[in-house]
Coordinates of C-alpha atoms and ligand atoms in Angstrom, one line a residue:
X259 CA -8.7 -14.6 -25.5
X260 CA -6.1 -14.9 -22.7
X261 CA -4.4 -12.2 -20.8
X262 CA -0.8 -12.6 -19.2
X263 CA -0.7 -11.5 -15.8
X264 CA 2.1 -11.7 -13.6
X265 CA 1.7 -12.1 -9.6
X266 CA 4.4 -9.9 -6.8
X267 CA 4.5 -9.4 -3.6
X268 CA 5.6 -6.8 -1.0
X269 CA 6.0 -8.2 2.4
X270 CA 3.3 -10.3 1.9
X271 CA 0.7 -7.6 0.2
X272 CA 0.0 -9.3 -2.7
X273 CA -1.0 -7.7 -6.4
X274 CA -1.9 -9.1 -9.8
X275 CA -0.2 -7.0 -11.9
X276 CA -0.8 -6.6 -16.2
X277 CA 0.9 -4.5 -18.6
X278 CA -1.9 -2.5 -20.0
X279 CA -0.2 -0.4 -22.1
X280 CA -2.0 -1.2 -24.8
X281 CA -4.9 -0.7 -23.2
X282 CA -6.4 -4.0 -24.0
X283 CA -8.7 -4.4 -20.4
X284 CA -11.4 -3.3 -19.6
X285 CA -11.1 -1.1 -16.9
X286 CA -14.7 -0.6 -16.1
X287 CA -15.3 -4.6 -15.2
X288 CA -15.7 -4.3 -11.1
X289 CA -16.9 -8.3 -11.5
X290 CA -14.3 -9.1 -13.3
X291 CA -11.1 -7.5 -11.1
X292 CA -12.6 -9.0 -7.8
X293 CA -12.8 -12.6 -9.9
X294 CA -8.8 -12.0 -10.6
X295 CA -8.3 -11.3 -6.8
X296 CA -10.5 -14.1 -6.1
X297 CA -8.6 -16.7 -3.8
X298 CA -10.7 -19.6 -4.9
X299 CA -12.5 -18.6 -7.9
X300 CA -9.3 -16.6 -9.5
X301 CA -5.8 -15.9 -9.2
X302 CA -6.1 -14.4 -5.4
X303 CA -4.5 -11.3 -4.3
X304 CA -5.3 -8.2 -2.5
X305 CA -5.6 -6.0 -5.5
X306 CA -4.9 -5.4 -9.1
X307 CA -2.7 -3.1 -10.5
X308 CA -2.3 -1.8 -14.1
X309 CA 1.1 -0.3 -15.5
X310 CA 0.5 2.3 -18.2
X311 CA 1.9 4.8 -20.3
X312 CA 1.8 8.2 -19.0
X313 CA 3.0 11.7 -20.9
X314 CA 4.7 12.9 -18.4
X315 CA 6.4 10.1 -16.5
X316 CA 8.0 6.6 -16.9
X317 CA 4.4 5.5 -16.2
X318 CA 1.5 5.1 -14.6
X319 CA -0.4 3.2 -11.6
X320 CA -3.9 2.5 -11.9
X321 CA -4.6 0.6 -8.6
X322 CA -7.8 -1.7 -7.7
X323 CA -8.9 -3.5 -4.2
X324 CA -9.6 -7.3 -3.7
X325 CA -13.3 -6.0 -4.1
X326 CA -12.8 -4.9 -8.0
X327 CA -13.3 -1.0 -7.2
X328 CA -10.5 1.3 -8.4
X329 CA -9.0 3.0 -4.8
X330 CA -6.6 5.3 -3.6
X331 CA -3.0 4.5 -3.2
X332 CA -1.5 1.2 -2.4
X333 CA 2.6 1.7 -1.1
X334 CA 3.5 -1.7 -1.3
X335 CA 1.2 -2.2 -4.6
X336 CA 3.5 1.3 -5.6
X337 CA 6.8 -0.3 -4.6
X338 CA 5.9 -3.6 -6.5
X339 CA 5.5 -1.9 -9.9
X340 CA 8.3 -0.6 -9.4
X341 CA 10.0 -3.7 -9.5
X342 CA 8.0 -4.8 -13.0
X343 CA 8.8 -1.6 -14.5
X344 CA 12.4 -2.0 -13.8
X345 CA 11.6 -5.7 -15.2
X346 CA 10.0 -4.6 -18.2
X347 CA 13.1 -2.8 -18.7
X348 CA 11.1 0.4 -18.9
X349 CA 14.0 2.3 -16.2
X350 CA 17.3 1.6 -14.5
X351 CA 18.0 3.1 -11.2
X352 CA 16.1 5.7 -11.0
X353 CA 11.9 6.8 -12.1
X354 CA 8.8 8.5 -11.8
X355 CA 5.6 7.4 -12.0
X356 CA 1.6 9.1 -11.5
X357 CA -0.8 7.1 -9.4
X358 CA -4.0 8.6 -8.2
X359 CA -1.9 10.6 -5.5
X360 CA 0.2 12.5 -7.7
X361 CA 3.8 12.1 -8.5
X362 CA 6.2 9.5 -7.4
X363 CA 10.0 9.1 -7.2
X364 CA 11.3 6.2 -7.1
X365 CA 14.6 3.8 -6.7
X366 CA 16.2 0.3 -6.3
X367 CA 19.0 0.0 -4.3
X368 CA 20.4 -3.1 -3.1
X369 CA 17.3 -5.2 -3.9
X370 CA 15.2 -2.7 -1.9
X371 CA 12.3 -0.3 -3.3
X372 CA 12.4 3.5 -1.9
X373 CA 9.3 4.8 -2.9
X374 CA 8.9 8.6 -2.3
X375 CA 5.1 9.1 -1.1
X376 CA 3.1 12.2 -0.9
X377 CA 3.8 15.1 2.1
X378 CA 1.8 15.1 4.8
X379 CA 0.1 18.2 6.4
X380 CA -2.3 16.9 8.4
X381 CA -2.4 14.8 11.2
X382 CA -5.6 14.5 13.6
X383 CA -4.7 13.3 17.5
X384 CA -7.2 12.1 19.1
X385 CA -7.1 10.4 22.9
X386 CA -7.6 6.7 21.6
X387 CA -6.0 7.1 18.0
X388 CA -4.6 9.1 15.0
X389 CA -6.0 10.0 11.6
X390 CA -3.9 10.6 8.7
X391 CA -3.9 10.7 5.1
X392 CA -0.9 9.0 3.5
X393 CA -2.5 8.9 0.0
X394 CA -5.0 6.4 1.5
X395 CA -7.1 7.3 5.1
X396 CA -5.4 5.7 8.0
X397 CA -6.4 5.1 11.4
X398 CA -3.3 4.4 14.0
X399 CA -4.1 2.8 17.4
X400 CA -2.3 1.7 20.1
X401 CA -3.4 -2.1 21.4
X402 CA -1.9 -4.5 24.1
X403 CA -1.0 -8.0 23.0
X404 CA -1.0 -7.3 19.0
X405 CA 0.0 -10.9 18.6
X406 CA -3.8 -12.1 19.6
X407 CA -5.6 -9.3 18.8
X408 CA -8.6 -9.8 16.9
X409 CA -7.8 -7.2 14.1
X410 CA -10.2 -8.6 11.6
X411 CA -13.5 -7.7 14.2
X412 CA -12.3 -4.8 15.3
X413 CA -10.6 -3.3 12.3
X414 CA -14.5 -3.6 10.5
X415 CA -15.9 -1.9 13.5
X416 CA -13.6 1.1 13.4
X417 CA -14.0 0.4 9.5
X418 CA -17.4 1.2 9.4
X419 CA -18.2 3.0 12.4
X420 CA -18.1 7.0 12.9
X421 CA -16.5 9.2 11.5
X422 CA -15.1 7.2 8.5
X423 CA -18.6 5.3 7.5
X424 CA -19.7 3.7 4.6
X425 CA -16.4 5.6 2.8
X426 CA -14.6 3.9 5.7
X427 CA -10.7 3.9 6.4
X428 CA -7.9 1.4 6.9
X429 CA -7.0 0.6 10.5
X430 CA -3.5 0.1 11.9
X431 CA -3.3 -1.5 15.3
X432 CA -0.1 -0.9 16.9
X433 CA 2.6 -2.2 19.5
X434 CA 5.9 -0.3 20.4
X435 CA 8.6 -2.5 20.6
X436 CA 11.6 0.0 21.0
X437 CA 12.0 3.8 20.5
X438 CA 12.3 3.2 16.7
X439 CA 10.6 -0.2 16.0
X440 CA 6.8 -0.8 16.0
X441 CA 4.9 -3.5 15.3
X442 CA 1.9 -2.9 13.1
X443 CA -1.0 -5.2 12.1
X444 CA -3.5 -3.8 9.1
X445 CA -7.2 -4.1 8.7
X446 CA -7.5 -3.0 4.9
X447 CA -10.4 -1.4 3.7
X448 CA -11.7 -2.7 0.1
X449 CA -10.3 -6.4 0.9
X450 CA -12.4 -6.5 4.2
X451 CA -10.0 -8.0 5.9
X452 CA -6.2 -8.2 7.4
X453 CA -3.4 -7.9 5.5
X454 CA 0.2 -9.1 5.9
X455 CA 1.1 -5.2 5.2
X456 CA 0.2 -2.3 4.6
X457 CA 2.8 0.4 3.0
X458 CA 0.5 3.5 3.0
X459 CA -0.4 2.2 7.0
X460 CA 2.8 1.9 8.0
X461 CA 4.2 4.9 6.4
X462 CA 1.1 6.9 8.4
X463 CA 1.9 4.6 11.7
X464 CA 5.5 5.9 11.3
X465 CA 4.5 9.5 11.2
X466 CA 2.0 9.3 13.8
X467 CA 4.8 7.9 16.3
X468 CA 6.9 10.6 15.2
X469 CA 4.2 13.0 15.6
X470 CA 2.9 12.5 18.9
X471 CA 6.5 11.9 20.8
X472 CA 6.6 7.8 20.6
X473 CA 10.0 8.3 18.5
X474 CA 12.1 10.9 18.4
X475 CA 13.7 9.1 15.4
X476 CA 12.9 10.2 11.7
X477 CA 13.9 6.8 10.1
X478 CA 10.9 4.2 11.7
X479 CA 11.6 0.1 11.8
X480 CA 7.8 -1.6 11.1
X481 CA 7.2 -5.1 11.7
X482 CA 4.4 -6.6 9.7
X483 CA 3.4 -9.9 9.6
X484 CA 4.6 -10.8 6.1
X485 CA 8.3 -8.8 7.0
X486 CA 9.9 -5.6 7.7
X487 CA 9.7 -2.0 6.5
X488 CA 11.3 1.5 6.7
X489 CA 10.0 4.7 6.7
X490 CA 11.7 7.9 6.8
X491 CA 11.0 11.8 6.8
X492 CA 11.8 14.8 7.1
X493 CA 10.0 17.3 9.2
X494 CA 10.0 20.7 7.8
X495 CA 7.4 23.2 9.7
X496 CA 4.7 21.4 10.0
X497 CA 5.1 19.4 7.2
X498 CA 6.3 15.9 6.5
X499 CA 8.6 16.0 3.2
X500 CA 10.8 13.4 1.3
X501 CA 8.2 10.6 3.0
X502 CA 10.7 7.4 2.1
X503 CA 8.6 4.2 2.2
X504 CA 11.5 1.0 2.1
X505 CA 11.3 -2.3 1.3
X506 CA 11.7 -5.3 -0.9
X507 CA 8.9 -6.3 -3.6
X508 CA 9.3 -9.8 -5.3
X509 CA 8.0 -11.1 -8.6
X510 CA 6.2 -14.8 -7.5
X511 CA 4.8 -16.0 -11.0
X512 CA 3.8 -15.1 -14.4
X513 CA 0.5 -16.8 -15.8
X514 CA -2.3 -16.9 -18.2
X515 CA -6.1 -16.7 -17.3
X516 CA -9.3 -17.2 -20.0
X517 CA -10.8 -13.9 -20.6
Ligands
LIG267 N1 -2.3 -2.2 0.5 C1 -2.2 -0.8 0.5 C2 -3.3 0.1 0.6 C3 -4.3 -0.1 -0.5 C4 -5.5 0.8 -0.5 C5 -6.4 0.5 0.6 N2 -6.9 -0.8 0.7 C6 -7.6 1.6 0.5 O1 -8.5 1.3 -0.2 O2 -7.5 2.6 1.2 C7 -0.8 -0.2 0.8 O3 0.2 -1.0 0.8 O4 -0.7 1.0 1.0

């Protein structure tokens, strides 16, 4: 049997993503998703994502890391099937879609996804770093020299140290570049390694700068390695609402693989 697979990116986080609205794969295969993501052995990306049909929505999300477990959300992985949906010709404009996190809005404008992600209540300051939920665990840190830091070994530390553990978290070293620009470079827990981006990481990074006085600006410029982002908010209370996570998401290929 073959299944048809098609590959996006969003600046430079890259997905496998299949149509699975029949429900033909086997979502319980954990060997066989990490094979997919495989950048030897398979197609190579840092996760799999399945677009399904959902009741109450255009669709849903069913998101999995390079390491073939099912995880929590993925903002650039979010913004990419956005861009297959709208290629599937399943919206125009506008839609909404469930992943794990609840609800999404969504929107293409100008060749650019705004994905709406979940509020945030929380935010936990500590004196070397910040911890936030922005559908997946963040931690934000300030570094010198981001260019050469060694975000692979010390991303794992933080990783798998305390507090976060074996559950672990994703890490976002950061650099301030100006008041509303900040440079961001991603260790991602489930691939074990850096990404190019990270759209959950740098919607919590912009937060966090908001949050603890580094911007006074509620629309945030990231720099990743693979391109650049937006985020905006809204502050209401103590709230973050109307989270905007902005960006482009590109389909690379479409292929077949033996299953
Ligand atoms: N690439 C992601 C985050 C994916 C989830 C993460 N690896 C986790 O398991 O927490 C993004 O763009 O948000």
């Amino acid at each position: 049997m073959t299944l048809t697979f098609y590959k996006y990116q969003g600046t430079g986080n890259d997905f496998v993503i299949i149509d699975n609205r029949q429900e033909l794969f086997n979502k319980n295969d954990t060997k066989y998703v990490k094979f997919l993501c495989d950048r030897r052995f398979g197609i190579g990306a840092d996760g799999l994502i399945l677009l399904e049909n959902h009741p109450d929505a255009d669709f849903k999300m069913v998101y999995y890391n390079a390491d073939g477990n099912e995880s929590t959300m993925c903002g650039n992985g979010g913004r990419c099937i956005v861009a297959f949906a709208e290629f599937l010709g399943i919206f125009k404009n506008t839609t909404t879609f469930y992943a794990i996190d609840g609800l999404h809005h969504a929107k293409i404008e100008e060749n650019l996804i705004h994905l709406q992600m979940k509020n945030v209540e929380t935010i936990d300051t500590f004196t070397t770093h910040h911890f936030l939920d922005t559908g997946s665990p963040h931690h934000v840190q300030f570094v010198d020299n981001l260019k050469t830091f060694n975000v692979k070994a010390e991303g794992e530390k933080i990783r798998y140290g305390a507090p976060y553990n074996q559950a672990g978290s994703n890490v976002n070293f950061v650099e301030k570049i100006n008041p509303n620009t900040f440079a961001v470079r991603t260790y991602e827990r489930g691939v074990e390694d850096e990404t190019l981006s990270c759209g959950t990481g740098v919607t919590a990074v912009a937060i966090a700068m908001y949050d603890s006085g580094e911007s006074a600006s509620n629309i945030i410029n990231l720099n990743v390695e693979g391109g650049q982002l937006k985020v905006s908010f809204d502050k209401v209370e103590d709230t973050y609402k109307n989270v905007m996570l902005i960006g482009p998401a590109t389909q690379v290929f479409k292929g077949e693989i033996e299953c």
